[in-house]
Coordinates of C-alpha atoms in Angstrom, one line a residue:
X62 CA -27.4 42.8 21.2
X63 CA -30.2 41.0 19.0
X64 CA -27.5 42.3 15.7
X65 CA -24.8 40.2 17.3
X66 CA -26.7 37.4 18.2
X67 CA -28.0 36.9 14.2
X68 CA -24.7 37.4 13.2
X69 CA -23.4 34.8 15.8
X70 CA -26.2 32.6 14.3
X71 CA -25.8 33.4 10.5
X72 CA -21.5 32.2 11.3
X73 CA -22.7 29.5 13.2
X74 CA -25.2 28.1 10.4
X75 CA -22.5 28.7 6.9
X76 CA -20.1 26.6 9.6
X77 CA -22.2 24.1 9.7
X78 CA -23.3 24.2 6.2
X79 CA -19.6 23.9 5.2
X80 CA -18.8 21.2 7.7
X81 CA -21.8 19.2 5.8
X82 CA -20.3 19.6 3.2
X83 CA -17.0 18.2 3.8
X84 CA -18.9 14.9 5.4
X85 CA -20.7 12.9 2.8
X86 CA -22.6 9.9 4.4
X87 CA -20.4 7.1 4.3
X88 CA -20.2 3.7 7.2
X89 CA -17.8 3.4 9.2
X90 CA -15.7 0.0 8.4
X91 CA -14.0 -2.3 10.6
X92 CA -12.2 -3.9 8.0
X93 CA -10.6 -1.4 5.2
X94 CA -7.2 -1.5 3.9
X95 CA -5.9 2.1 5.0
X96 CA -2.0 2.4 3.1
X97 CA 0.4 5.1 2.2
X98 CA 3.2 5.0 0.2
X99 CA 6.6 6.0 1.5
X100 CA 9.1 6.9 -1.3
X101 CA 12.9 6.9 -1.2
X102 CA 13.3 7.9 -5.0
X103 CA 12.6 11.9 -4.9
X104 CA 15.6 12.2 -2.4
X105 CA 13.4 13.2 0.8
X106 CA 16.0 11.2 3.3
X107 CA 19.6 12.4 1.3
X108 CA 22.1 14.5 3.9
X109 CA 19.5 13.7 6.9
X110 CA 21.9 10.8 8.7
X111 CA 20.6 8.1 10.8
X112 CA 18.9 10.0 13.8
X113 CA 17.6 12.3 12.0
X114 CA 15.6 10.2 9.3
X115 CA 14.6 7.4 12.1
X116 CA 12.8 11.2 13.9
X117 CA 11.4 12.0 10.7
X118 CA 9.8 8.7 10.0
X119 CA 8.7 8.4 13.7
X120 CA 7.0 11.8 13.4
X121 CA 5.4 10.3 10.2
X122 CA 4.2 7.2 11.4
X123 CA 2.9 8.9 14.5
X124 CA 0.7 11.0 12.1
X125 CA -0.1 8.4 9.9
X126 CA -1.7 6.5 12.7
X127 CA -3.6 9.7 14.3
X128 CA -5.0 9.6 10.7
X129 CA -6.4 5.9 10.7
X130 CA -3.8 4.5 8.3
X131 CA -3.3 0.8 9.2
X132 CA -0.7 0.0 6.6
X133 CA 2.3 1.3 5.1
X134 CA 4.6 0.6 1.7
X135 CA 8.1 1.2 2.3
X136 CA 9.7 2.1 -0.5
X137 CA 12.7 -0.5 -0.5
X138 CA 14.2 -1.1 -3.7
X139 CA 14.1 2.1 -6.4
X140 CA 17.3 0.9 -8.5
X141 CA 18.4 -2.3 -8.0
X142 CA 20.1 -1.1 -4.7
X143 CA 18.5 -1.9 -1.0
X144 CA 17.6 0.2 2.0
X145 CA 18.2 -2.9 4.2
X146 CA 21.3 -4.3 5.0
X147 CA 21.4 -7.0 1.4
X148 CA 24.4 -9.6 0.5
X149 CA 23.0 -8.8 -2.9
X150 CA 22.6 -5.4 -4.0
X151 CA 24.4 -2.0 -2.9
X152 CA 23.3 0.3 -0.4
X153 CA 20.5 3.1 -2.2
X154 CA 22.2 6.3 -2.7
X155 CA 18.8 7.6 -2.0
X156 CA 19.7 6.1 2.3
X157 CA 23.0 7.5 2.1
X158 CA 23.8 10.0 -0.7
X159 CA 26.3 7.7 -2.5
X160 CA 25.4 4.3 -3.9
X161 CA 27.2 1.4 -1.7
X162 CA 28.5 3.4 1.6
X163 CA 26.5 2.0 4.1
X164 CA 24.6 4.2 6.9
X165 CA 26.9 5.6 9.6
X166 CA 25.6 5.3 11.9
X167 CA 24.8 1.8 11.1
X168 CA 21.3 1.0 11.1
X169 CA 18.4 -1.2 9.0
X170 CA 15.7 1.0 8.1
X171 CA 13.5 -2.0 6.5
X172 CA 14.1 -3.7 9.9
X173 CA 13.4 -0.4 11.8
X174 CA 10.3 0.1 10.1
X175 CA 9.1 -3.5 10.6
X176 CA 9.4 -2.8 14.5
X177 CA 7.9 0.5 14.1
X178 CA 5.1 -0.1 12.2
X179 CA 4.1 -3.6 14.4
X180 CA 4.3 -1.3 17.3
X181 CA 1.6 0.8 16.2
X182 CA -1.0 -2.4 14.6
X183 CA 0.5 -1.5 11.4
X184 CA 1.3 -3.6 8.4
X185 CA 5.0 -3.2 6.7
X186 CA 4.7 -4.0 2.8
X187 CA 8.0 -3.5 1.6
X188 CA 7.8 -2.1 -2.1
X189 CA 10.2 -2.7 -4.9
X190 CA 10.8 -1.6 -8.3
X191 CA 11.3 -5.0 -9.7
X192 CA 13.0 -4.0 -13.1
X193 CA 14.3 -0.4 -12.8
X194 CA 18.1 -0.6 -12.4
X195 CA 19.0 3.2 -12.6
X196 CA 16.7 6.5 -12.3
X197 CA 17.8 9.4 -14.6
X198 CA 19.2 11.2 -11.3
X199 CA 21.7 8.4 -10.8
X200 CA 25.2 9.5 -12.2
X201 CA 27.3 6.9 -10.2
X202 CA 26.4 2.6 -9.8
X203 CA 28.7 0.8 -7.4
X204 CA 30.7 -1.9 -8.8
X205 CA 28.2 -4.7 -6.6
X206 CA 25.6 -3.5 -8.8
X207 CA 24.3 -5.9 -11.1
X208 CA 24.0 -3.4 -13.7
X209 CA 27.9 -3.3 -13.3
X210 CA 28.4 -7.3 -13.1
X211 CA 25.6 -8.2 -15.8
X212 CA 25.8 -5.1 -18.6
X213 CA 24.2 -7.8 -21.0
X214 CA 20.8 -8.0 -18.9
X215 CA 20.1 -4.2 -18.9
X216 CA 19.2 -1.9 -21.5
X217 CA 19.2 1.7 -21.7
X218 CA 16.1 3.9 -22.1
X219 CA 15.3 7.6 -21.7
X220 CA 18.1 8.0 -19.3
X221 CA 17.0 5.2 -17.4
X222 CA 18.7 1.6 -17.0
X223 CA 15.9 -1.6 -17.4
X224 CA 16.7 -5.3 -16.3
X225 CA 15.4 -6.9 -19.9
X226 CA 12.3 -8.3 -18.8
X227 CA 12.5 -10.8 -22.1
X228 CA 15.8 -12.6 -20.3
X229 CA 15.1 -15.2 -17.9
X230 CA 18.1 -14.7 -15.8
X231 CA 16.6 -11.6 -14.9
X232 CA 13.3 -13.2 -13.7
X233 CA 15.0 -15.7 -11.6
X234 CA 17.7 -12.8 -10.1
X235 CA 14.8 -10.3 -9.1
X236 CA 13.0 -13.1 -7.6
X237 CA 16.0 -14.3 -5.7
X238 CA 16.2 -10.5 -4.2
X239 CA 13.0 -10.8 -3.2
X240 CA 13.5 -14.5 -1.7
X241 CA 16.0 -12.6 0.8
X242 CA 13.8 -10.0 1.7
X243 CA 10.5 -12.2 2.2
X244 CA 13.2 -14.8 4.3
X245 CA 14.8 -12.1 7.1
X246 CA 12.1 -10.1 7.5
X247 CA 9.1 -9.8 9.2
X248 CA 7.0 -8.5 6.5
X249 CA 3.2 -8.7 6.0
X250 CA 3.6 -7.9 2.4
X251 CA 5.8 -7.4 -0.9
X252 CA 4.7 -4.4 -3.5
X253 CA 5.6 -3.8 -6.9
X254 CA 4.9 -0.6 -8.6
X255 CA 4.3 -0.3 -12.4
X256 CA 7.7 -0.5 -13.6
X257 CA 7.9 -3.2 -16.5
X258 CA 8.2 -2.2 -19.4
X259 CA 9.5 1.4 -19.5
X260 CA 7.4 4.2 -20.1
X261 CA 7.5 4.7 -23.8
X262 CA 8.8 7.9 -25.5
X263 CA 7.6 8.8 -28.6
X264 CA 10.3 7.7 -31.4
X265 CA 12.6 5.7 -29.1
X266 CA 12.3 2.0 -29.7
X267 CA 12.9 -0.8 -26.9
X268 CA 15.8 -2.2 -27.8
X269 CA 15.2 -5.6 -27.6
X270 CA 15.6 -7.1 -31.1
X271 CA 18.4 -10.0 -30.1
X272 CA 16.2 -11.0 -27.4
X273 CA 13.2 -11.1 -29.4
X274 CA 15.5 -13.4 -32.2
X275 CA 16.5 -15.5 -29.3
X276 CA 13.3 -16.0 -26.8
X277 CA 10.4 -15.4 -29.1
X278 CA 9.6 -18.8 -31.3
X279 CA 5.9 -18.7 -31.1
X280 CA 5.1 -15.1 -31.2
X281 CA 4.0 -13.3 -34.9
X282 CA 3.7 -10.5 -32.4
X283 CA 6.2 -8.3 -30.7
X284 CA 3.7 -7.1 -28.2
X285 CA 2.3 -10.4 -27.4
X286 CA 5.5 -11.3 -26.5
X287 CA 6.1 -8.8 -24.4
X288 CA 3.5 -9.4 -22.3
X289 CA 4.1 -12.9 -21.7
X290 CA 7.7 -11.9 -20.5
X291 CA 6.1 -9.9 -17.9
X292 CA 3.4 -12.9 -17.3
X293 CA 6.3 -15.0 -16.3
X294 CA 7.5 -12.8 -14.3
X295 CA 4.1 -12.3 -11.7
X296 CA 3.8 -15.9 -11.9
X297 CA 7.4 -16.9 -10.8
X298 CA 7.6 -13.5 -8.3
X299 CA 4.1 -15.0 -7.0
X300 CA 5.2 -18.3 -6.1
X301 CA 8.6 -17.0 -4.9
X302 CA 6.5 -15.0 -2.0
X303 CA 4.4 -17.4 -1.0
X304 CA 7.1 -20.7 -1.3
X305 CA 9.2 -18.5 1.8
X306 CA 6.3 -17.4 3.5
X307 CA 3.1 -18.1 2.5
X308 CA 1.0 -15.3 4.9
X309 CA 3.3 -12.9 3.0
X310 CA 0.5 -10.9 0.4
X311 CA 2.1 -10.0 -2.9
X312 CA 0.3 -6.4 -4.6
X313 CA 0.7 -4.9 -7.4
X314 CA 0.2 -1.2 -7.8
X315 CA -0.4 -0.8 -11.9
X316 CA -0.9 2.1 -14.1
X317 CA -4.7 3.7 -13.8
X318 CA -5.9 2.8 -17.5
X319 CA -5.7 -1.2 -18.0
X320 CA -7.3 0.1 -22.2
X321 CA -9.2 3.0 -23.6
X322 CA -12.0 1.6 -25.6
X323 CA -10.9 2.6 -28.8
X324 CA -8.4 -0.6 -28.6
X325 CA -11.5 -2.9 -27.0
X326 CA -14.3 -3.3 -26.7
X327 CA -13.9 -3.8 -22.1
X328 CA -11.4 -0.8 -22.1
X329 CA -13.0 2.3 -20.4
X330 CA -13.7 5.5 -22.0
X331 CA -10.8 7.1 -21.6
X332 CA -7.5 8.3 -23.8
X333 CA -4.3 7.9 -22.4
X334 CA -1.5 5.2 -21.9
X335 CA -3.0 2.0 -21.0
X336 CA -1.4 -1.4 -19.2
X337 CA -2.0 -3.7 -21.6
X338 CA -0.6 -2.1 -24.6
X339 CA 2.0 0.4 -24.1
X340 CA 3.7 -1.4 -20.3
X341 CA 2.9 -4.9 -22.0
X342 CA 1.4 -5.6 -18.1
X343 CA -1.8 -7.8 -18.5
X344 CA -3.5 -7.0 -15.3
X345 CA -6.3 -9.2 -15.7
X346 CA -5.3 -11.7 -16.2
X347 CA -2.8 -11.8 -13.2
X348 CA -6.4 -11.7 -11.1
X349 CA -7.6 -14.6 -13.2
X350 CA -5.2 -16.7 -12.2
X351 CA -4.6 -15.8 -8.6
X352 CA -0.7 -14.5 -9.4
X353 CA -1.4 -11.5 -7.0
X354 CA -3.0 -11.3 -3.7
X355 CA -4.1 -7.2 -3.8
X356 CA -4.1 -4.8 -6.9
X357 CA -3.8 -0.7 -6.5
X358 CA -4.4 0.9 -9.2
X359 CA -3.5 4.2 -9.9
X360 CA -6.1 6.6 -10.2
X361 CA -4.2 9.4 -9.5
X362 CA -6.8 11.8 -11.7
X363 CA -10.0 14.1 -10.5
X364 CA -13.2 13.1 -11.1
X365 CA -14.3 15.0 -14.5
X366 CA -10.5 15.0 -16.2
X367 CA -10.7 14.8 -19.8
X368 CA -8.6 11.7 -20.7
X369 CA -8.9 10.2 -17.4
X370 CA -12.1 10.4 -15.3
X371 CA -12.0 9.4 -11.9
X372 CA -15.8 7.9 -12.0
X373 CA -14.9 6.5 -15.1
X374 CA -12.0 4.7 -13.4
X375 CA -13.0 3.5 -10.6
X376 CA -15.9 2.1 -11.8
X377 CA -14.0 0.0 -14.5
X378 CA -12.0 -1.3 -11.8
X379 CA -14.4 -2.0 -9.8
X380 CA -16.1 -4.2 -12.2
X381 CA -13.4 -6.1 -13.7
X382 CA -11.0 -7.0 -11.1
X383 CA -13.1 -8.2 -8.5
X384 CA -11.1 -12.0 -8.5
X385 CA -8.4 -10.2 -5.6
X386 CA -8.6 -7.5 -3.0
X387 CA -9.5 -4.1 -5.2
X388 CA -7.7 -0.6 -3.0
X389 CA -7.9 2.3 -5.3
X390 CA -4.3 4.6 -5.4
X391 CA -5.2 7.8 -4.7
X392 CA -3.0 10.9 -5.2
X393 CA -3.5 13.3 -2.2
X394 CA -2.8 16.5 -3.5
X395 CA -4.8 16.2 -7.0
X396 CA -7.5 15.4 -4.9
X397 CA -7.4 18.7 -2.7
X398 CA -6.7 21.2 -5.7
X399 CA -9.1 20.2 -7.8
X400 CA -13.1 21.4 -7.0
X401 CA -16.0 18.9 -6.9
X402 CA -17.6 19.5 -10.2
X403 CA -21.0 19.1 -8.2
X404 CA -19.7 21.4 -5.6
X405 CA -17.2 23.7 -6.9
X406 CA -17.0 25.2 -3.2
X407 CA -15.2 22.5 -1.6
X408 CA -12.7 19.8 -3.1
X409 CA -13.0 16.3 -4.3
X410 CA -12.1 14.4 -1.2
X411 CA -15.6 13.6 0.1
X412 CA -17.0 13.3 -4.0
X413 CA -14.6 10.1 -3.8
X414 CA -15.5 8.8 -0.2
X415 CA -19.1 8.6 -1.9
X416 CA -17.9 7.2 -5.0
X417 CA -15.8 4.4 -2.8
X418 CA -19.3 3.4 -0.9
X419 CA -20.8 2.8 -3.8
X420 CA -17.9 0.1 -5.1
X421 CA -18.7 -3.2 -3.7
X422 CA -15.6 -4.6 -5.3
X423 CA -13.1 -1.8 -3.5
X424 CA -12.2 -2.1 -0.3
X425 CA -9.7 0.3 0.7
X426 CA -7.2 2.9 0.1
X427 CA -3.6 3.7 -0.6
X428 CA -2.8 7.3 -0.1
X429 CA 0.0 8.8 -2.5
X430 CA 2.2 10.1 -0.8
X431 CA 2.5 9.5 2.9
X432 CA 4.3 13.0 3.5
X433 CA 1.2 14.8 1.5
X434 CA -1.2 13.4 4.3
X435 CA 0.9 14.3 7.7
X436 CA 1.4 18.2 6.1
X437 CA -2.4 18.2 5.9
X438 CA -2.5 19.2 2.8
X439 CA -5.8 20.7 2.2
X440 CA -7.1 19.7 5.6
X441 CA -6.8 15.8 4.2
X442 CA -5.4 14.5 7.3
X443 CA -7.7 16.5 9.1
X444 CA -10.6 14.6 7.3
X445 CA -9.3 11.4 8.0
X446 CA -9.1 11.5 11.9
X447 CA -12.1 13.2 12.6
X448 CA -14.6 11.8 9.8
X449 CA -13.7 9.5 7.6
X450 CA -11.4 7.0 9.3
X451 CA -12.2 8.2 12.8
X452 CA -12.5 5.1 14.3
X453 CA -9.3 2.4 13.7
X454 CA -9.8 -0.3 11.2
X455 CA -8.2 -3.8 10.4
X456 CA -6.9 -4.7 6.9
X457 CA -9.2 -7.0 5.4
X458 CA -8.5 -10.5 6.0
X459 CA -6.7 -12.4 3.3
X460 CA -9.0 -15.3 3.4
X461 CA -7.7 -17.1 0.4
X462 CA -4.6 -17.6 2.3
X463 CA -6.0 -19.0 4.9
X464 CA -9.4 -18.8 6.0
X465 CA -9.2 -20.2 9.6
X466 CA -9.4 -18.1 12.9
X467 CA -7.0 -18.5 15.6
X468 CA -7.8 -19.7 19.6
X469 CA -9.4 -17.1 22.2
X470 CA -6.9 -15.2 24.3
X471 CA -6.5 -16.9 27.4
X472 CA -6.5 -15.0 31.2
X473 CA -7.1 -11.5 31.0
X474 CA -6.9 -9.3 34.2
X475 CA -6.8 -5.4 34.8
X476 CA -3.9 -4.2 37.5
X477 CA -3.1 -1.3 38.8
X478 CA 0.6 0.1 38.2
X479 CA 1.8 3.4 38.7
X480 CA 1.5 4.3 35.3
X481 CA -2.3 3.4 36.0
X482 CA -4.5 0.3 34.9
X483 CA -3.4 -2.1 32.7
X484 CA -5.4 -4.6 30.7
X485 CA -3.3 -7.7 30.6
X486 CA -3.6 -11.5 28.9
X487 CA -2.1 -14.4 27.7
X488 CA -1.6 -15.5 23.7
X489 CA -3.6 -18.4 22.6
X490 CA -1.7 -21.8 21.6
X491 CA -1.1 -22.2 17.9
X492 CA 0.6 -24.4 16.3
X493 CA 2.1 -23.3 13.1
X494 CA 1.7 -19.9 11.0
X495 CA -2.3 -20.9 10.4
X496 CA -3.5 -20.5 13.9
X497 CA -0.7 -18.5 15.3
X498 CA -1.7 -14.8 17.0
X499 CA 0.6 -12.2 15.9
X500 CA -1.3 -9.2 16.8
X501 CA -4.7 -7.9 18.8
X502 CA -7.7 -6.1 19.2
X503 CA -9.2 -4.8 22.3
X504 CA -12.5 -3.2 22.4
X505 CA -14.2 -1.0 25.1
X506 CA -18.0 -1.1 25.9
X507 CA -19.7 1.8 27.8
X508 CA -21.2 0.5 31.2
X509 CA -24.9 -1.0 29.9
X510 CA -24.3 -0.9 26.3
X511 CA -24.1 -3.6 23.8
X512 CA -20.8 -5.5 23.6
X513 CA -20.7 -5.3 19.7
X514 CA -17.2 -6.3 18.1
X515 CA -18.2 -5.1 14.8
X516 CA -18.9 -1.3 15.0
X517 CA -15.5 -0.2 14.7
X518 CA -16.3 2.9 17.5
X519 CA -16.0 0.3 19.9
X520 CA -12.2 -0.6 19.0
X521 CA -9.6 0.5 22.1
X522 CA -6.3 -0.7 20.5
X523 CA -4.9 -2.8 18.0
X524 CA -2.1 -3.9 18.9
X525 CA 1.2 -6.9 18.8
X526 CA 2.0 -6.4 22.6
X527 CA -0.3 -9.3 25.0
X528 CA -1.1 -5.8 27.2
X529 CA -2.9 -2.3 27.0
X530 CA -2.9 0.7 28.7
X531 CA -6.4 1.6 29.8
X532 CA -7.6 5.0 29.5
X533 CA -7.9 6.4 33.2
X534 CA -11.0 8.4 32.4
X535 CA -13.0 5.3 31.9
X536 CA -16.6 4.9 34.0
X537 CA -17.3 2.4 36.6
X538 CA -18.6 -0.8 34.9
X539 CA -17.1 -0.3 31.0
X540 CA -16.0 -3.4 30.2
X541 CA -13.4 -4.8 27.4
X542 CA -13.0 -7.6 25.1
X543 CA -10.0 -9.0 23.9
X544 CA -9.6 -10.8 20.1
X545 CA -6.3 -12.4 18.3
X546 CA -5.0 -12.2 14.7
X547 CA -3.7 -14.8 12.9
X548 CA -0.8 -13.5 10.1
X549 CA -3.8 -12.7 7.4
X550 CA -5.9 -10.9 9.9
X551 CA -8.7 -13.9 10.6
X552 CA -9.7 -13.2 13.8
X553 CA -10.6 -15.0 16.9
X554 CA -13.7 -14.8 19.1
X555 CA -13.8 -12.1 21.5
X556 CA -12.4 -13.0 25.2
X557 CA -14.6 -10.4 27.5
X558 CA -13.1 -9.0 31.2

């Protein structure tokens, strides 16, 4: 007996040990951006049909909440083609399985996920590739695609069809897309990925010598140039978003390495293809100026790769673009498969939860891919929900949008139904898109305990509906609270019942 009770104890204390482990200290935050990106472009919805891919994204979102996320990308635009119902551009072979046909049966996925995600307190970004007019996978365009109507603004590379970013009628025709999209839909952002410039292969030249002969008076060099093609672009794409709607946040998801310090002196220590010089995308100075709202960038490496460090990275980041929101891309399965260097027994997950607490400049996360997390690959959906975003969490408020709070709810009372008690109240009056609630919180407080809005344990729902199911379990004597979000998630003061 006293054999199976140490070797009940020795089980019990390596558990524990392990579980320690895997749960680095790290707060709790109410406000974190919490995203994942959903891709169309490796094929994931081809031959599913309409019922099936609206189940498939339903079980995903269903997850992806469980998990804490609070935000999704939605992958809308990967070749100058639409999955949303556009006058503009063709229906996405990746929707469908041939570019044009339309979904049978008929339905708006960008639309769908709008609903979805509002449903569940989620934000919708809708994601585009601004410049990318064919992958390599693409055999067939449909004659409504402007690659087909304007041959002379694309060039060809690696397999791959690019709007010229040097010709301005390309500027002005991505940002009328996006015009369309911002107007008829309810979106609370618009993402761009790090498509400009293509990906250079060694020995294959961008073929833009007429354009440089016709648009570049003032530039000695080619590179320079380049850039400021792209510079005109975030500047025009900015004030595009934000002339149609100006609660609509504009991100920008760019390439990890901005410059290795071998090609300057503020470049990080690090050796592999940077922004600045090979994508011609300046990031920096985008944030100087104030062209984008939120920046991801993509630090899809473990911490201790050769060329890339994670640390390194994030670090960089952290100190140089602190003049916008700063979330950190991170690449879900890397992070699982590669051991902690400090810990080689467990993987890098918590390593970067510490690494993230010590970033004053970061706050928050985009999670690549969306699918990676609901498998649970390498228990990191598992880690979310019951450590590291346990508790829900609101986007941080985009306070250089608007910095003003909305009214208090107005009325709230519990009733019984029969599908129990419900926690009902009325909007507050507000008069344009400033003061106007779109969505909610309501919190719960334990009978005799503090009513504290800011410890995110405390937060019952977020939601857009003006009611909330109450959990029948609750004691005699908990009480709630109720607060209101404006469209850039400045909130209200708390209304208690």
């Amino acid at each position: 007996m006293n054999l199976l009770l140490m070797k009940k104890t020795q089980l019990f204390l390596i558990a524990f040990v392990l579980l320690s482990c895997c749960t680095t200290a790290f707060s709790q935050h109410k406000r974190e951006f919490r995203g994942a990106w959903i891709q169309a472009v490796n094929g994931q919805w081809l031959g599913m049909g309409t019922q099936q891919m609206q189940q498939t994204l339903t079980a995903q979102l269903n997850e992806l909440q469980r998990d804490g996320v609070n935000a999704i990308i939605f992958q809308v635009r990967p070749e100058c083609d639409a999955l949303y119902a556009s006058s503009l551009e063709p229906w996405s072979r990746f929707l469908t399985g041939t570019q044009g046909a339309a979904p049978a049966p008929f339905w708006d996925p960008l639309a769908w996920m709008v609903a979805e995600c509002h449903k569940r307190g989620m934000e919708l970004h809708a994601w585009i590739n601004p410049y990318r007019a064919k992958t390599k996978t693409t055999n067939a365009l449909s004659t409504s695609h402007v690659a087909v109507r304007h041959p002379e603004w694309v060039f060809d590379y690696d397999g791959q069809k690019i709007l010229n970013p040097a010709i301005p009628q390309c500027r002005d025709y991505i940002c009328q897309v996006v015009a369309d999209i911002v107007g008829r839909y309810d979106i609370d952002g618009l993402h761009i990925d790090d498509y400009f410039y293509p990906y250079p292969v060694a020995g294959v030249p961008i073929p833009d010598d007429r354009e440089f002969q016709l648009y570049g008076q003032g530039f000695n060099n080619r590179g320079d140039w380049r850039r400021n093609n792209v510079n005109l672009f975030i500047r025009q794409l900015s004030q595009t978003i934000h002339a149609v709607k100006p609660w609509v946040k504009f991100g920008v998801s760019p390439f990890g390495i901005y410059r290795n310090k071998k090609n300057s002196p503020m470049g990080s220590q690090t050796n592999g293809l940077q922004n600045y010089d090979d994508l011609y995308a300046d990031v920096l100075l985008w944030v100087q100026n104030n062209w984008v709202d939120y920046l991801v960038p993509q630090l899809y490496w473990e911490i201790g790769h050769k060329s890339a460090d994670y640390k390194e990275l994030i670090t960089w980041w952290n100190k140089y673009a602190a003049g916008c929101q700063l979330y950190i891309g991170e690449d879900v399965e890397r992070t699982v498969k590669n051991a902690d260097p400090a810990r080689p027994s467990q993987h890098q997950l918590p390593a970067k939860v510490a690494l993230h607490e010590q970033m004053p400049n970061v706050s928050g996360y985009v999670l690549w891919y969306a699918k990676a997390v609901v498998d649970n690959v390498g228990s990191y959906g598992t880690l979310l929900r019951s450590n590291y975003w346990k508790y829900p969490a609101l986007p941080p408020a985009m306070t250089d949008l608007d910095h003003s709070s909305p009214k208090k709810v107005k009325s709230p009372k519990i009733i019984a139904t029969n599908d129990g008690r419900v926690l009902f109240w009325k909007a507050p009056k507000g008069k344009g898109w400033r003061n106007e609630a779109v969505k909610y919180v309501v919190y719960r407080f334990a009978p005799g305990s503090k009513h504290n809005t800011d410890n995110p344990a405390n937060i019952l729902a977020i939601t857009s509906n003006t009611f909330v199911n109450l959990p029948p379990a609750d004691p005699k004597g908990t009480k709630y609270a109720i607060t209101a979000l404006d469209r850039v998630g400045n909130e209200s003061k708390a209304k208690k019942k």
